[in-house]
mmCIF file with all atom_site columns, C-alpha atoms in Angstrom:
data_model
loop_
_atom_site.group_PDB
_atom_site.id
_atom_site.type_symbol
_atom_site.label_atom_id
_atom_site.label_alt_id
_atom_site.label_comp_id
_atom_site.label_asym_id
_atom_site.label_entity_id
_atom_site.label_seq_id
_atom_site.pdbx_PDB_ins_code
_atom_site.Cartn_x
_atom_site.Cartn_y
_atom_site.Cartn_z
_atom_site.occupancy
_atom_site.B_iso_or_equiv
_atom_site.pdbx_formal_charge
_atom_site.auth_seq_id
_atom_site.auth_comp_id
_atom_site.auth_asym_id
_atom_site.auth_atom_id
_atom_site.pdbx_PDB_model_num
ATOM 1   C CA . UNK W 1 1   ? 94.979  141.992 144.958 1.00 0.00 ? 1   UNK W CA 1
ATOM 2   C CA . UNK W 1 2   ? 93.797  143.001 141.477 1.00 0.00 ? 2   UNK W CA 1
ATOM 3   C CA . UNK W 1 3   ? 97.374  143.620 140.293 1.00 0.00 ? 3   UNK W CA 1
ATOM 4   C CA . UNK W 1 4   ? 97.558  140.570 138.031 1.00 0.00 ? 4   UNK W CA 1
ATOM 5   C CA . UNK W 1 5   ? 97.456  141.415 134.321 1.00 0.00 ? 5   UNK W CA 1
ATOM 6   C CA . UNK W 1 6   ? 95.088  138.585 133.457 1.00 0.00 ? 6   UNK W CA 1
ATOM 7   C CA . UNK W 1 7   ? 93.041  138.475 136.640 1.00 0.00 ? 7   UNK W CA 1
ATOM 8   C CA . UNK W 1 8   ? 94.295  134.960 137.307 1.00 0.00 ? 8   UNK W CA 1
ATOM 9   C CA . UNK W 1 9   ? 95.553  135.763 140.813 1.00 0.00 ? 9   UNK W CA 1
ATOM 10  C CA . UNK W 1 10  ? 98.846  133.925 140.382 1.00 0.00 ? 10  UNK W CA 1
ATOM 11  C CA . UNK W 1 11  ? 97.681  130.510 139.161 1.00 0.00 ? 11  UNK W CA 1
ATOM 12  C CA . UNK W 1 12  ? 100.686 128.195 139.124 1.00 0.00 ? 12  UNK W CA 1
ATOM 13  C CA . UNK W 1 13  ? 99.925  127.291 135.487 1.00 0.00 ? 13  UNK W CA 1
ATOM 14  C CA . UNK W 1 14  ? 99.948  130.929 134.400 1.00 0.00 ? 14  UNK W CA 1
ATOM 15  C CA . UNK W 1 15  ? 101.550 131.136 130.971 1.00 0.00 ? 15  UNK W CA 1
ATOM 16  C CA . UNK W 1 16  ? 103.158 134.547 131.123 1.00 0.00 ? 16  UNK W CA 1
ATOM 17  C CA . UNK W 1 17  ? 105.465 135.585 133.893 1.00 0.00 ? 17  UNK W CA 1
ATOM 18  C CA . UNK W 1 18  ? 108.884 137.170 134.150 1.00 0.00 ? 18  UNK W CA 1
ATOM 19  C CA . UNK W 1 19  ? 110.675 133.839 134.767 1.00 0.00 ? 19  UNK W CA 1
ATOM 20  C CA . UNK W 1 20  ? 109.238 132.343 131.572 1.00 0.00 ? 20  UNK W CA 1
ATOM 21  C CA . UNK W 1 21  ? 110.071 135.497 129.624 1.00 0.00 ? 21  UNK W CA 1
ATOM 22  C CA . UNK W 1 22  ? 113.669 135.277 130.844 1.00 0.00 ? 22  UNK W CA 1
ATOM 23  C CA . UNK W 1 23  ? 113.843 131.632 129.723 1.00 0.00 ? 23  UNK W CA 1
ATOM 24  C CA . UNK W 1 24  ? 112.367 132.514 126.339 1.00 0.00 ? 24  UNK W CA 1
ATOM 25  C CA . UNK W 1 25  ? 114.847 135.378 125.835 1.00 0.00 ? 25  UNK W CA 1
ATOM 26  C CA . UNK W 1 26  ? 117.755 133.113 126.837 1.00 0.00 ? 26  UNK W CA 1
ATOM 27  C CA . UNK W 1 27  ? 116.654 130.395 124.425 1.00 0.00 ? 27  UNK W CA 1
ATOM 28  C CA . UNK W 1 28  ? 116.258 132.957 121.637 1.00 0.00 ? 28  UNK W CA 1
ATOM 29  C CA . UNK W 1 29  ? 119.833 134.156 122.272 1.00 0.00 ? 29  UNK W CA 1
ATOM 30  C CA . UNK W 1 30  ? 121.025 130.534 122.131 1.00 0.00 ? 30  UNK W CA 1
ATOM 31  C CA . UNK W 1 31  ? 119.238 129.978 118.810 1.00 0.00 ? 31  UNK W CA 1
ATOM 32  C CA . UNK W 1 32  ? 120.464 133.231 117.294 1.00 0.00 ? 32  UNK W CA 1
ATOM 33  C CA . UNK W 1 33  ? 124.059 132.777 118.502 1.00 0.00 ? 33  UNK W CA 1
ATOM 34  C CA . UNK W 1 34  ? 124.186 129.233 117.132 1.00 0.00 ? 34  UNK W CA 1
ATOM 35  C CA . UNK W 1 35  ? 124.937 127.835 120.610 1.00 0.00 ? 35  UNK W CA 1
ATOM 36  C CA . UNK W 1 36  ? 126.686 124.447 120.374 1.00 0.00 ? 36  UNK W CA 1
ATOM 37  C CA . UNK W 1 37  ? 124.731 123.150 123.376 1.00 0.00 ? 37  UNK W CA 1
ATOM 38  C CA . UNK W 1 38  ? 121.287 123.781 121.889 1.00 0.00 ? 38  UNK W CA 1
ATOM 39  C CA . UNK W 1 39  ? 120.607 120.676 119.818 1.00 0.00 ? 39  UNK W CA 1
ATOM 40  C CA . UNK W 1 40  ? 116.952 120.034 120.641 1.00 0.00 ? 40  UNK W CA 1
ATOM 41  C CA . UNK W 1 41  ? 114.105 122.498 120.963 1.00 0.00 ? 41  UNK W CA 1
ATOM 42  C CA . UNK W 1 42  ? 110.321 122.505 121.068 1.00 0.00 ? 42  UNK W CA 1
ATOM 43  C CA . UNK W 1 43  ? 108.752 125.632 119.618 1.00 0.00 ? 43  UNK W CA 1
ATOM 44  C CA . UNK W 1 44  ? 105.147 126.052 120.646 1.00 0.00 ? 44  UNK W CA 1
ATOM 45  C CA . UNK W 1 45  ? 102.690 127.967 122.725 1.00 0.00 ? 45  UNK W CA 1
ATOM 46  C CA . UNK W 1 46  ? 100.810 125.311 124.623 1.00 0.00 ? 46  UNK W CA 1
ATOM 47  C CA . UNK W 1 47  ? 103.287 122.869 126.102 1.00 0.00 ? 47  UNK W CA 1
ATOM 48  C CA . UNK W 1 48  ? 104.664 124.311 129.292 1.00 0.00 ? 48  UNK W CA 1
ATOM 49  C CA . UNK W 1 49  ? 102.875 121.604 131.255 1.00 0.00 ? 49  UNK W CA 1
ATOM 50  C CA . UNK W 1 50  ? 104.527 118.908 129.142 1.00 0.00 ? 50  UNK W CA 1
ATOM 51  C CA . UNK W 1 51  ? 108.112 120.091 129.543 1.00 0.00 ? 51  UNK W CA 1
ATOM 52  C CA . UNK W 1 52  ? 110.005 123.109 128.329 1.00 0.00 ? 52  UNK W CA 1
ATOM 53  C CA . UNK W 1 53  ? 108.521 124.680 125.280 1.00 0.00 ? 53  UNK W CA 1
ATOM 54  C CA . UNK W 1 54  ? 110.084 127.738 123.645 1.00 0.00 ? 54  UNK W CA 1
ATOM 55  C CA . UNK W 1 55  ? 107.761 130.623 122.852 1.00 0.00 ? 55  UNK W CA 1
ATOM 56  C CA . UNK W 1 56  ? 108.934 133.834 121.160 1.00 0.00 ? 56  UNK W CA 1
ATOM 57  C CA . UNK W 1 57  ? 109.015 136.479 123.906 1.00 0.00 ? 57  UNK W CA 1
ATOM 58  C CA . UNK W 1 58  ? 107.498 139.024 121.513 1.00 0.00 ? 58  UNK W CA 1
ATOM 59  C CA . UNK W 1 59  ? 105.175 136.803 119.404 1.00 0.00 ? 59  UNK W CA 1
ATOM 60  C CA . UNK W 1 60  ? 107.597 137.218 116.485 1.00 0.00 ? 60  UNK W CA 1
ATOM 61  C CA . UNK W 1 61  ? 107.198 133.799 114.859 1.00 0.00 ? 61  UNK W CA 1
ATOM 62  C CA . UNK W 1 62  ? 108.921 135.052 111.681 1.00 0.00 ? 62  UNK W CA 1
ATOM 63  C CA . UNK W 1 63  ? 112.092 135.971 113.596 1.00 0.00 ? 63  UNK W CA 1
ATOM 64  C CA . UNK W 1 64  ? 111.987 132.599 115.362 1.00 0.00 ? 64  UNK W CA 1
ATOM 65  C CA . UNK W 1 65  ? 111.728 130.772 112.036 1.00 0.00 ? 65  UNK W CA 1
ATOM 66  C CA . UNK W 1 66  ? 114.630 132.725 110.531 1.00 0.00 ? 66  UNK W CA 1
ATOM 67  C CA . UNK W 1 67  ? 116.777 132.046 113.608 1.00 0.00 ? 67  UNK W CA 1
ATOM 68  C CA . UNK W 1 68  ? 116.085 128.323 113.531 1.00 0.00 ? 68  UNK W CA 1
ATOM 69  C CA . UNK W 1 69  ? 116.690 128.314 109.772 1.00 0.00 ? 69  UNK W CA 1
ATOM 70  C CA . UNK W 1 70  ? 120.144 129.844 110.202 1.00 0.00 ? 70  UNK W CA 1
ATOM 71  C CA . UNK W 1 71  ? 121.151 127.669 113.151 1.00 0.00 ? 71  UNK W CA 1
ATOM 72  C CA . UNK W 1 72  ? 123.601 124.866 112.314 1.00 0.00 ? 72  UNK W CA 1
ATOM 73  C CA . UNK W 1 73  ? 123.510 122.899 115.582 1.00 0.00 ? 73  UNK W CA 1
ATOM 74  C CA . UNK W 1 74  ? 119.833 122.122 116.166 1.00 0.00 ? 74  UNK W CA 1
ATOM 75  C CA . UNK W 1 75  ? 119.307 118.414 115.462 1.00 0.00 ? 75  UNK W CA 1
ATOM 76  C CA . UNK W 1 76  ? 115.751 117.933 116.692 1.00 0.00 ? 76  UNK W CA 1
ATOM 77  C CA . UNK W 1 77  ? 112.876 120.381 116.361 1.00 0.00 ? 77  UNK W CA 1
ATOM 78  C CA . UNK W 1 78  ? 109.328 119.970 117.619 1.00 0.00 ? 78  UNK W CA 1
ATOM 79  C CA . UNK W 1 79  ? 106.648 122.426 116.496 1.00 0.00 ? 79  UNK W CA 1
ATOM 80  C CA . UNK W 1 80  ? 103.128 122.669 117.865 1.00 0.00 ? 80  UNK W CA 1
ATOM 81  C CA . UNK W 1 81  ? 100.199 125.030 118.017 1.00 0.00 ? 81  UNK W CA 1
ATOM 82  C CA . UNK W 1 82  ? 101.784 128.399 117.254 1.00 0.00 ? 82  UNK W CA 1
ATOM 83  C CA . UNK W 1 83  ? 99.347  130.627 119.113 1.00 0.00 ? 83  UNK W CA 1
ATOM 84  C CA . UNK W 1 84  ? 99.758  134.245 119.973 1.00 0.00 ? 84  UNK W CA 1
ATOM 85  C CA . UNK W 1 85  ? 100.766 135.080 123.533 1.00 0.00 ? 85  UNK W CA 1
ATOM 86  C CA . UNK W 1 86  ? 97.421  136.733 124.327 1.00 0.00 ? 86  UNK W CA 1
ATOM 87  C CA . UNK W 1 87  ? 95.411  133.678 123.272 1.00 0.00 ? 87  UNK W CA 1
ATOM 88  C CA . UNK W 1 88  ? 97.726  131.340 125.166 1.00 0.00 ? 88  UNK W CA 1
ATOM 89  C CA . UNK W 1 89  ? 97.348  133.477 128.290 1.00 0.00 ? 89  UNK W CA 1
ATOM 90  C CA . UNK W 1 90  ? 93.566  133.569 128.002 1.00 0.00 ? 90  UNK W CA 1
ATOM 91  C CA . UNK W 1 91  ? 93.387  129.855 127.259 1.00 0.00 ? 91  UNK W CA 1
ATOM 92  C CA . UNK W 1 92  ? 90.900  130.640 124.509 1.00 0.00 ? 92  UNK W CA 1
ATOM 93  C CA . UNK W 1 93  ? 92.986  129.443 121.606 1.00 0.00 ? 93  UNK W CA 1
ATOM 94  C CA . UNK W 1 94  ? 93.948  131.390 118.547 1.00 0.00 ? 94  UNK W CA 1
ATOM 95  C CA . UNK W 1 95  ? 91.645  131.272 115.560 1.00 0.00 ? 95  UNK W CA 1
ATOM 96  C CA . UNK W 1 96  ? 92.594  128.974 112.690 1.00 0.00 ? 96  UNK W CA 1
ATOM 97  C CA . UNK W 1 97  ? 93.564  131.808 110.345 1.00 0.00 ? 97  UNK W CA 1
ATOM 98  C CA . UNK W 1 98  ? 96.142  133.147 112.817 1.00 0.00 ? 98  UNK W CA 1
ATOM 99  C CA . UNK W 1 99  ? 97.479  129.659 113.595 1.00 0.00 ? 99  UNK W CA 1
ATOM 100 C CA . UNK W 1 100 ? 97.927  128.986 109.882 1.00 0.00 ? 100 UNK W CA 1
ATOM 101 C CA . UNK W 1 101 ? 99.654  132.340 109.356 1.00 0.00 ? 101 UNK W CA 1
ATOM 102 C CA . UNK W 1 102 ? 102.003 131.764 112.311 1.00 0.00 ? 102 UNK W CA 1
ATOM 103 C CA . UNK W 1 103 ? 103.014 128.336 111.032 1.00 0.00 ? 103 UNK W CA 1
ATOM 104 C CA . UNK W 1 104 ? 102.871 128.596 107.244 1.00 0.00 ? 104 UNK W CA 1
ATOM 105 C CA . UNK W 1 105 ? 103.614 132.266 106.555 1.00 0.00 ? 105 UNK W CA 1
ATOM 106 C CA . UNK W 1 106 ? 105.731 133.322 109.520 1.00 0.00 ? 106 UNK W CA 1
ATOM 107 C CA . UNK W 1 107 ? 107.685 130.420 111.021 1.00 0.00 ? 107 UNK W CA 1
ATOM 108 C CA . UNK W 1 108 ? 108.045 127.857 108.210 1.00 0.00 ? 108 UNK W CA 1
ATOM 109 C CA . UNK W 1 109 ? 109.683 130.047 105.511 1.00 0.00 ? 109 UNK W CA 1
ATOM 110 C CA . UNK W 1 110 ? 112.662 130.708 107.803 1.00 0.00 ? 110 UNK W CA 1
ATOM 111 C CA . UNK W 1 111 ? 112.782 127.116 108.999 1.00 0.00 ? 111 UNK W CA 1
ATOM 112 C CA . UNK W 1 112 ? 112.991 126.014 105.358 1.00 0.00 ? 112 UNK W CA 1
ATOM 113 C CA . UNK W 1 113 ? 116.622 127.228 105.263 1.00 0.00 ? 113 UNK W CA 1
ATOM 114 C CA . UNK W 1 114 ? 117.838 124.916 108.041 1.00 0.00 ? 114 UNK W CA 1
ATOM 115 C CA . UNK W 1 115 ? 120.315 122.190 107.046 1.00 0.00 ? 115 UNK W CA 1
ATOM 116 C CA . UNK W 1 116 ? 121.115 120.595 110.431 1.00 0.00 ? 116 UNK W CA 1
ATOM 117 C CA . UNK W 1 117 ? 117.809 119.189 111.701 1.00 0.00 ? 117 UNK W CA 1
ATOM 118 C CA . UNK W 1 118 ? 117.673 115.390 111.736 1.00 0.00 ? 118 UNK W CA 1
ATOM 119 C CA . UNK W 1 119 ? 114.205 115.038 113.278 1.00 0.00 ? 119 UNK W CA 1
ATOM 120 C CA . UNK W 1 120 ? 111.305 117.400 112.618 1.00 0.00 ? 120 UNK W CA 1
ATOM 121 C CA . UNK W 1 121 ? 108.064 116.797 114.453 1.00 0.00 ? 121 UNK W CA 1
ATOM 122 C CA . UNK W 1 122 ? 104.738 118.590 114.303 1.00 0.00 ? 122 UNK W CA 1
ATOM 123 C CA . UNK W 1 123 ? 102.132 118.084 117.012 1.00 0.00 ? 123 UNK W CA 1
ATOM 124 C CA . UNK W 1 124 ? 98.699  119.554 117.582 1.00 0.00 ? 124 UNK W CA 1
ATOM 125 C CA . UNK W 1 125 ? 98.921  121.592 114.369 1.00 0.00 ? 125 UNK W CA 1
ATOM 126 C CA . UNK W 1 126 ? 96.271  122.548 111.847 1.00 0.00 ? 126 UNK W CA 1
ATOM 127 C CA . UNK W 1 127 ? 97.748  121.448 108.517 1.00 0.00 ? 127 UNK W CA 1
ATOM 128 C CA . UNK W 1 128 ? 94.689  122.611 106.552 1.00 0.00 ? 128 UNK W CA 1
ATOM 129 C CA . UNK W 1 129 ? 95.197  121.945 102.851 1.00 0.00 ? 129 UNK W CA 1
ATOM 130 C CA . UNK W 1 130 ? 98.844  120.978 103.266 1.00 0.00 ? 130 UNK W CA 1
ATOM 131 C CA . UNK W 1 131 ? 100.305 124.395 102.449 1.00 0.00 ? 131 UNK W CA 1
ATOM 132 C CA . UNK W 1 132 ? 102.978 123.699 105.071 1.00 0.00 ? 132 UNK W CA 1
ATOM 133 C CA . UNK W 1 133 ? 104.402 120.995 102.806 1.00 0.00 ? 133 UNK W CA 1
ATOM 134 C CA . UNK W 1 134 ? 104.800 123.423 99.903  1.00 0.00 ? 134 UNK W CA 1
ATOM 135 C CA . UNK W 1 135 ? 106.329 126.045 102.208 1.00 0.00 ? 135 UNK W CA 1
ATOM 136 C CA . UNK W 1 136 ? 108.875 123.555 103.557 1.00 0.00 ? 136 UNK W CA 1
ATOM 137 C CA . UNK W 1 137 ? 109.733 122.037 100.164 1.00 0.00 ? 137 UNK W CA 1
ATOM 138 C CA . UNK W 1 138 ? 113.214 123.710 100.132 1.00 0.00 ? 138 UNK W CA 1
ATOM 139 C CA . UNK W 1 139 ? 113.866 122.246 103.601 1.00 0.00 ? 139 UNK W CA 1
ATOM 140 C CA . UNK W 1 140 ? 112.852 118.773 102.480 1.00 0.00 ? 140 UNK W CA 1
ATOM 141 C CA . UNK W 1 141 ? 114.891 119.047 99.294  1.00 0.00 ? 141 UNK W CA 1
ATOM 142 C CA . UNK W 1 142 ? 118.068 120.647 100.659 1.00 0.00 ? 142 UNK W CA 1
ATOM 143 C CA . UNK W 1 143 ? 118.436 119.240 104.162 1.00 0.00 ? 143 UNK W CA 1
ATOM 144 C CA . UNK W 1 144 ? 120.348 116.009 103.616 1.00 0.00 ? 144 UNK W CA 1
ATOM 145 C CA . UNK W 1 145 ? 120.477 115.472 107.401 1.00 0.00 ? 145 UNK W CA 1
ATOM 146 C CA . UNK W 1 146 ? 116.718 114.989 107.877 1.00 0.00 ? 146 UNK W CA 1
ATOM 147 C CA . UNK W 1 147 ? 115.995 111.383 108.793 1.00 0.00 ? 147 UNK W CA 1
ATOM 148 C CA . UNK W 1 148 ? 112.667 111.558 110.618 1.00 0.00 ? 148 UNK W CA 1
ATOM 149 C CA . UNK W 1 149 ? 109.504 113.511 109.849 1.00 0.00 ? 149 UNK W CA 1
ATOM 150 C CA . UNK W 1 150 ? 106.643 113.201 112.309 1.00 0.00 ? 150 UNK W CA 1
ATOM 151 C CA . UNK W 1 151 ? 103.073 114.515 112.404 1.00 0.00 ? 151 UNK W CA 1
ATOM 152 C CA . UNK W 1 152 ? 101.119 113.613 115.551 1.00 0.00 ? 152 UNK W CA 1
ATOM 153 C CA . UNK W 1 153 ? 97.678  114.801 116.643 1.00 0.00 ? 153 UNK W CA 1
ATOM 154 C CA . UNK W 1 154 ? 97.455  117.214 113.732 1.00 0.00 ? 154 UNK W CA 1
ATOM 155 C CA . UNK W 1 155 ? 94.371  117.969 111.678 1.00 0.00 ? 155 UNK W CA 1
ATOM 156 C CA . UNK W 1 156 ? 94.519  118.038 107.899 1.00 0.00 ? 156 UNK W CA 1
ATOM 157 C CA . UNK W 1 157 ? 91.879  118.423 105.250 1.00 0.00 ? 157 UNK W CA 1
ATOM 158 C CA . UNK W 1 158 ? 91.743  115.528 102.824 1.00 0.00 ? 158 UNK W CA 1
ATOM 159 C CA . UNK W 1 159 ? 94.404  116.736 100.400 1.00 0.00 ? 159 UNK W CA 1
ATOM 160 C CA . UNK W 1 160 ? 97.436  114.490 100.268 1.00 0.00 ? 160 UNK W CA 1
ATOM 161 C CA . UNK W 1 161 ? 98.840  115.728 96.958  1.00 0.00 ? 161 UNK W CA 1
ATOM 162 C CA . UNK W 1 162 ? 101.160 118.292 98.577  1.00 0.00 ? 162 UNK W CA 1
ATOM 163 C CA . UNK W 1 163 ? 102.269 115.723 101.177 1.00 0.00 ? 163 UNK W CA 1
ATOM 164 C CA . UNK W 1 164 ? 103.120 113.195 98.429  1.00 0.00 ? 164 UNK W CA 1
ATOM 165 C CA . UNK W 1 165 ? 105.028 115.894 96.523  1.00 0.00 ? 165 UNK W CA 1
ATOM 166 C CA . UNK W 1 166 ? 107.005 116.872 99.634  1.00 0.00 ? 166 UNK W CA 1
ATOM 167 C CA . UNK W 1 167 ? 107.903 113.269 100.436 1.00 0.00 ? 167 UNK W CA 1
ATOM 168 C CA . UNK W 1 168 ? 109.192 112.851 96.887  1.00 0.00 ? 168 UNK W CA 1
ATOM 169 C CA . UNK W 1 169 ? 111.844 115.503 97.654  1.00 0.00 ? 169 UNK W CA 1
ATOM 170 C CA . UNK W 1 170 ? 113.591 113.421 100.297 1.00 0.00 ? 170 UNK W CA 1
ATOM 171 C CA . UNK W 1 171 ? 116.868 111.631 99.795  1.00 0.00 ? 171 UNK W CA 1
ATOM 172 C CA . UNK W 1 172 ? 117.632 111.004 103.456 1.00 0.00 ? 172 UNK W CA 1
ATOM 173 C CA . UNK W 1 173 ? 114.285 110.234 105.107 1.00 0.00 ? 173 UNK W CA 1
ATOM 174 C CA . UNK W 1 174 ? 114.371 106.974 107.070 1.00 0.00 ? 174 UNK W CA 1
ATOM 175 C CA . UNK W 1 175 ? 111.261 107.361 109.210 1.00 0.00 ? 175 UNK W CA 1
ATOM 176 C CA . UNK W 1 176 ? 107.877 108.962 108.528 1.00 0.00 ? 176 UNK W CA 1
ATOM 177 C CA . UNK W 1 177 ? 105.193 109.049 111.222 1.00 0.00 ? 177 UNK W CA 1
ATOM 178 C CA . UNK W 1 178 ? 101.722 110.355 110.393 1.00 0.00 ? 178 UNK W CA 1
ATOM 179 C CA . UNK W 1 179 ? 99.162  109.951 113.147 1.00 0.00 ? 179 UNK W CA 1
ATOM 180 C CA . UNK W 1 180 ? 96.667  112.674 112.393 1.00 0.00 ? 180 UNK W CA 1
ATOM 181 C CA . UNK W 1 181 ? 92.988  113.277 111.955 1.00 0.00 ? 181 UNK W CA 1
ATOM 182 C CA . UNK W 1 182 ? 91.944  113.735 108.337 1.00 0.00 ? 182 UNK W CA 1
ATOM 183 C CA . UNK W 1 183 ? 88.827  115.814 107.775 1.00 0.00 ? 183 UNK W CA 1
ATOM 184 C CA . UNK W 1 184 ? 87.131  114.463 104.678 1.00 0.00 ? 184 UNK W CA 1
ATOM 185 C CA . UNK W 1 185 ? 84.278  116.961 104.779 1.00 0.00 ? 185 UNK W CA 1
#
């Protein structure tokens, strides 16, 4: 009909629609209101096919990070591929600079204030030079609840110094999973 915003003609895998936006707004309200029932959440832009994945309804990754950081009931957090809505809709992917900004500069600083998360997992993330570890150092140091840290299908440049420094901050870590590609070039 030509009325579709992205020209996709209603593909069932379409990322953006009113039903998803309503879910995203509801989940944001649950995070921000410290809802007792919200104990596990996946924050990402590319996982709708793999189960529910929360995506900021307005691309405000900084607000999402602050909200998660202030929440006292979330016990398990998964983070992957923090694209912008437009790139996720197009299926073109967000460039590395924007992905890094969304994760390291926007989302992670707020997350660093959380003290309730027991399991933190990163999947399909560009870890670059490990800046994420420096950004989350207060989280690692001050969250005595964190027992499991997981990195799966992430890409990292060969710089493990910041990872070693972050791991040294833990008092409570019982499990560390690192299954990532390391770019040595």
